[in-house]
Amino acid sequence: QVQLVESGGGSVQAGGSLRLSCAQSGSTYSRYCMGWFRQASGKEREGVAAICSDGGTRYADSVKGRFTISKDNAKNTLSLEMKSLQPEDTAIYYCATTAGQIQSYLLLVSDLYNYWGQGTQVTVSS
C-alpha cells in the first residue's frame, strides 16, 4: 500500500515562498514518476510539476521559473520549492505517484497517477 503525506502548506503574502514536502512509503520510490497537482476552489485539478526516476521534469507554464520540483531517493521525499507566490497559486496541493514510468509529455496528466496524498492548503494573499 502506497502512502503519501504532504506537509509544508500555509499562508503567505504575495511574493513570498513556501516549500512543500511529500513523504512516500510502501513503494519502490525511485522507480516511479511523482508529481504535484493543485486544485483551487471551484476549479479543476491541474498539474503543477512532475519528476521521473530518470530525473526528467515537467512544469506547468504558470509556474515555470518560480517553482522547482526535486526528490530525495534516500529519504523517499518529494519536494516543491515555490517562490514569488501569487494569489492565483492559492489551492490545495496534492502529491501523487504513478505505478510505473510514463512518457515525459504526459507527466502533468493527473489521470495517469495512481496514488494520491490528502493535500495541503496553500493560501497566498495580496
Tab-separated table of N, CA, C and O in Angstrom, residues 33 49-52 54-59 101-109 112-113:
chain	number	residue	atom	x	y	z
A	33	CYS	N	7.294	7.880	-11.319
A	33	CYS	CA	7.171	9.311	-11.541
A	33	CYS	C	6.308	9.892	-10.433
A	33	CYS	O	5.361	9.260	-9.988
A	49	ALA	N	3.883	20.348	-11.376
A	49	ALA	CA	5.249	19.919	-11.688
A	49	ALA	C	5.361	18.429	-11.441
A	49	ALA	O	4.653	17.888	-10.589
A	50	ALA	N	6.240	17.791	-12.189
A	50	ALA	CA	6.426	16.352	-12.025
A	50	ALA	C	7.860	15.977	-12.343
A	50	ALA	O	8.571	16.697	-13.060
A	51	ILE	N	8.264	14.823	-11.803
A	51	ILE	CA	9.627	14.355	-11.997
A	51	ILE	C	9.621	12.833	-12.054
A	51	ILE	O	8.841	12.177	-11.369
A	52	CYS	N	10.470	12.295	-12.917
A	52	CYS	CA	10.551	10.841	-13.041
A	52	CYS	C	11.895	10.326	-12.545
A	52	CYS	O	12.806	11.103	-12.253
A	54	ASP	N	14.269	9.099	-14.072
A	54	ASP	CA	15.428	9.453	-14.886
A	54	ASP	C	15.835	10.919	-14.681
A	54	ASP	O	16.759	11.404	-15.314
A	55	GLY	N	15.130	11.583	-13.774
A	55	GLY	CA	15.446	12.973	-13.468
A	55	GLY	C	14.721	13.989	-14.327
A	55	GLY	O	14.815	15.190	-14.088
A	56	GLY	N	14.025	13.506	-15.336
A	56	GLY	CA	13.286	14.407	-16.194
A	56	GLY	C	12.168	15.106	-15.452
A	56	GLY	O	11.529	14.507	-14.588
A	57	THR	N	11.956	16.364	-15.767
A	57	THR	CA	10.921	17.146	-15.087
A	57	THR	C	10.001	17.812	-16.099
A	57	THR	O	10.332	17.950	-17.274
A	58	ARG	N	8.869	18.218	-15.610
A	58	ARG	CA	7.928	18.973	-16.424
A	58	ARG	C	7.198	19.938	-15.521
A	58	ARG	O	6.821	19.586	-14.397
A	59	TYR	N	7.004	21.153	-16.010
A	59	TYR	CA	6.329	22.192	-15.237
A	59	TYR	C	5.182	22.788	-16.028
A	59	TYR	O	5.256	22.915	-17.251
A	101	GLN	N	6.520	3.941	-15.094
A	101	GLN	CA	7.026	5.055	-15.880
A	101	GLN	C	5.977	5.531	-16.880
A	101	GLN	O	5.203	4.744	-17.403
A	102	ILE	N	5.962	6.824	-17.121
A	102	ILE	CA	5.093	7.391	-18.153
A	102	ILE	C	5.902	8.345	-19.007
A	102	ILE	O	6.973	8.793	-18.605
A	103	GLN	N	5.405	8.611	-20.181
A	103	GLN	CA	6.100	9.496	-21.100
A	103	GLN	C	6.197	10.910	-20.533
A	103	GLN	O	5.286	11.391	-19.850
A	104	SER	N	7.299	11.564	-20.829
A	104	SER	CA	7.554	12.891	-20.284
A	104	SER	C	6.431	13.875	-20.594
A	104	SER	O	6.023	14.661	-19.736
A	105	TYR	N	5.899	13.832	-21.807
A	105	TYR	CA	4.883	14.819	-22.188
A	105	TYR	C	3.555	14.578	-21.488
A	105	TYR	O	2.647	15.405	-21.562
A	106	LEU	N	3.439	13.444	-20.787
A	106	LEU	CA	2.205	13.122	-20.069
A	106	LEU	C	2.330	13.334	-18.564
A	106	LEU	O	1.405	13.009	-17.825
A	107	LEU	N	3.442	13.872	-18.121
A	107	LEU	CA	3.709	13.938	-16.685
A	107	LEU	C	2.706	14.782	-15.903
A	107	LEU	O	2.580	14.601	-14.707
A	108	LEU	N	2.029	15.696	-16.558
A	108	LEU	CA	1.083	16.556	-15.823
A	108	LEU	C	-0.370	16.112	-16.009
A	108	LEU	O	-1.291	16.849	-15.663
A	109	VAL	N	-0.550	14.911	-16.526
A	109	VAL	CA	-1.903	14.373	-16.705
A	109	VAL	C	-2.289	13.613	-15.441
A	109	VAL	O	-1.778	12.528	-15.169
A	112	LEU	N	-3.199	9.740	-14.966
A	112	LEU	CA	-2.190	8.700	-15.070
A	112	LEU	C	-1.532	8.376	-13.739
A	112	LEU	O	-0.703	7.479	-13.656
A	113	TYR	N	-1.914	9.121	-12.712
A	113	TYR	CA	-1.325	8.908	-11.390
A	113	TYR	C	-2.228	8.001	-10.566
A	113	TYR	O	-3.445	8.164	-10.549
